[in-house]
Amino acid sequence: MKTVSENRCFGGVQGVYSHASQVTGCDMTFGLFLPEEAETNVVPVIWYLSGLTCTHENAIVKAGAQRWAAEMGVAVVFPDTSPRGEGVANDAAYDLGQGAGFYVNATEAPWKPHFRMWDYVTDELPRLLFNAFPLAEEAQAIIGHSMGGHGALTIAMSFPGRFRSVSAFAPICNPTASDWGRKQFAAYLGTDEASWAAHDATLLMKKRGFDGPMLIDQGTADQFIDLLRPEALAGAMAERRQGGAFRMQKGYDHSYFFVSTFMEEHVAFHAAALHG
Amino acid sequence: MKTVSENRCFGGVQGVYSHASQVTGCDMTFGLFLPEEAETNVVPVIWYLSGLTCTHENAIVKAGAQRWAAEMGVAVVFPDTSPRGEGVANDAAYDLGQGAGFYVNATEAPWKPHFRMWDYVTDELPRLLFNAFPLAEEAQAIIGHSMGGHGALTIAMSFPGRFRSVSAFAPICNPTASDWGRKQFAAYLGTDEASWAAHDATLLMKKRGFDGPMLIDQGTADQFIDLLRPEALAGAMAERRQGGAFRMQKGYDHSYFFVSTFMEEHVAFHAAALHG
């Protein structure tokens, strides 16, 4: 593992690191904010999964999570959203290929060799992190934005007991019924839609839900709201009697201005579960 | 004036606007955060001047000022750092020309026609802002980072009574004695160093100081600290008995990770002066 940069930030350290990934077959870069407490103790960790077109960097500089993570004594890890590099397949569209991994393991050409973000985020990167940094494996939570919200919700529901809490900003809620999902699942997973269901938060909510608190924020002025299908997940949460809140935030759009506005509440929500 | 974008943010609006500037002879873009109070009342305003290579946008997305401005009921304006465009002179170096206006009025070719950032920030843009937005002209404060810190300090000391408070993050403190200053002043103002003195915060501090509170934060691990010459301004402030604080922040560098860490305290510092 290589240190790309480390900057003092809110009394802790905002680091960026890269490593050769066996799962994705390329170098991967991630960010990690460690609060001051990490100098002397193992600290809880929040995973932050980013959206389409993002690298590890966007949320680090725009989401404003460090202030609250520092205050509440939790680490935040910022993985990249896909494999990258010259030998890695790509597509001219912003919503397929590099920057658009959709947190699945591709089974189809040309994506199969590198696009294994599910295994990367749920297996390889956690093992690396818990080995290299003072992070408490038994105290994990997960947040995501847009495509990353889809990732956070599907991963949280697929690994019962791993995450104490889950939250999302404007998540892709029902990708099997949206152009943000159908296109990518067909490319990465093939046309047999049976394999898609494991990666749809609404379908997972109907099937099993999440054993812990859940918080969703969605802006009413979100320019992508029709692609996100919040009504599907909100309905499924209510139907299941899932503990949690689905909040429609009046006037907010899809941007980091929206994300940063509610970041304090998301980090506090997770910190309560992590320190509890 | 044209609206480039408006995003709901912490209950207020983060706007970006452009306008044809008579002073710089080109289109200029600026950001303005208005807190919710501005829907019904005139609000105080903090000027935020940015550093080398920045546009209006860097601080908007990285400095984290909106959270505190919203909480404390103040607006923040984010001007660009130079004129820009095809007809505008430039230089291959990052520290001269576009992105490096240094908050002076150039008197020398090829800079003279457009590089008039002093007049733009102190005259044209304020007139436009107070005409178009619900901002209180009698309640202004000014912050800057690096080259913008130089701008904030020199402007605050040159317009007694206009700003109630001034602060800076890692300002260029003594440009007439630094390679961040001598090169640019020679280019913009010519080789007669007498004309440079009006744009050196340390010299202005020795000559007249600032009639109000002053706050400076400087990281001890700043990679540019030798160019900034904090010792010159800190010494001059103490010598003059200038009211204020010059704080050396252990381990912090020159980045927005440093700026955002102390932004809450800077906005609170100004809000106290503005609402007082």
mmCIF file with all atom_site columns, C-alpha atoms in Angstrom, chain B residues 157 166 205 208-214 236-245:
data_model
loop_
_atom_site.group_PDB
_atom_site.id
_atom_site.type_symbol
_atom_site.label_atom_id
_atom_site.label_alt_id
_atom_site.label_comp_id
_atom_site.label_asym_id
_atom_site.label_entity_id
_atom_site.label_seq_id
_atom_site.pdbx_PDB_ins_code
_atom_site.Cartn_x
_atom_site.Cartn_y
_atom_site.Cartn_z
_atom_site.occupancy
_atom_site.B_iso_or_equiv
_atom_site.pdbx_formal_charge
_atom_site.auth_seq_id
_atom_site.auth_comp_id
_atom_site.auth_asym_id
_atom_site.auth_atom_id
_atom_site.pdbx_PDB_model_num
ATOM 1  C CA . MET B 1 157 ? -6.391  48.224 5.887  1.00 0.00 ? 157 MET B CA 1
ATOM 2  C CA . VAL B 1 166 ? -10.660 40.863 8.815  1.00 0.00 ? 166 VAL B CA 1
ATOM 3  C CA . MET B 1 205 ? 0.389   47.118 9.339  1.00 0.00 ? 205 MET B CA 1
ATOM 4  C CA . ARG B 1 208 ? -1.634  52.215 9.777  1.00 0.00 ? 208 ARG B CA 1
ATOM 5  C CA . GLY B 1 209 ? -2.986  48.839 10.999 1.00 0.00 ? 209 GLY B CA 1
ATOM 6  C CA . PHE B 1 210 ? -6.649  47.854 11.056 1.00 0.00 ? 210 PHE B CA 1
ATOM 7  C CA . ASP B 1 211 ? -9.320  49.498 13.180 1.00 0.00 ? 211 ASP B CA 1
ATOM 8  C CA . GLY B 1 212 ? -11.113 46.329 14.290 1.00 0.00 ? 212 GLY B CA 1
ATOM 9  C CA . PRO B 1 213 ? -10.448 42.725 15.221 1.00 0.00 ? 213 PRO B CA 1
ATOM 10 C CA . MET B 1 214 ? -8.036  40.651 13.125 1.00 0.00 ? 214 MET B CA 1
ATOM 11 C CA . ALA B 1 236 ? 4.424   43.925 12.790 1.00 0.00 ? 236 ALA B CA 1
ATOM 12 C CA . MET B 1 237 ? 1.091   43.211 14.510 1.00 0.00 ? 237 MET B CA 1
ATOM 13 C CA . ALA B 1 238 ? 2.768   42.851 17.879 1.00 0.00 ? 238 ALA B CA 1
ATOM 14 C CA . GLU B 1 239 ? 4.905   45.946 17.321 1.00 0.00 ? 239 GLU B CA 1
ATOM 15 C CA . ARG B 1 240 ? 1.871   48.040 16.459 1.00 0.00 ? 240 ARG B CA 1
ATOM 16 C CA . ARG B 1 241 ? -0.224  46.561 19.344 1.00 0.00 ? 241 ARG B CA 1
ATOM 17 C CA . GLN B 1 242 ? -2.804  45.621 16.705 1.00 0.00 ? 242 GLN B CA 1
ATOM 18 C CA . GLY B 1 243 ? -5.840  43.981 18.318 1.00 0.00 ? 243 GLY B CA 1
ATOM 19 C CA . GLY B 1 244 ? -6.137  40.437 17.064 1.00 0.00 ? 244 GLY B CA 1
ATOM 20 C CA . ALA B 1 245 ? -4.673  36.942 17.041 1.00 0.00 ? 245 ALA B CA 1
#
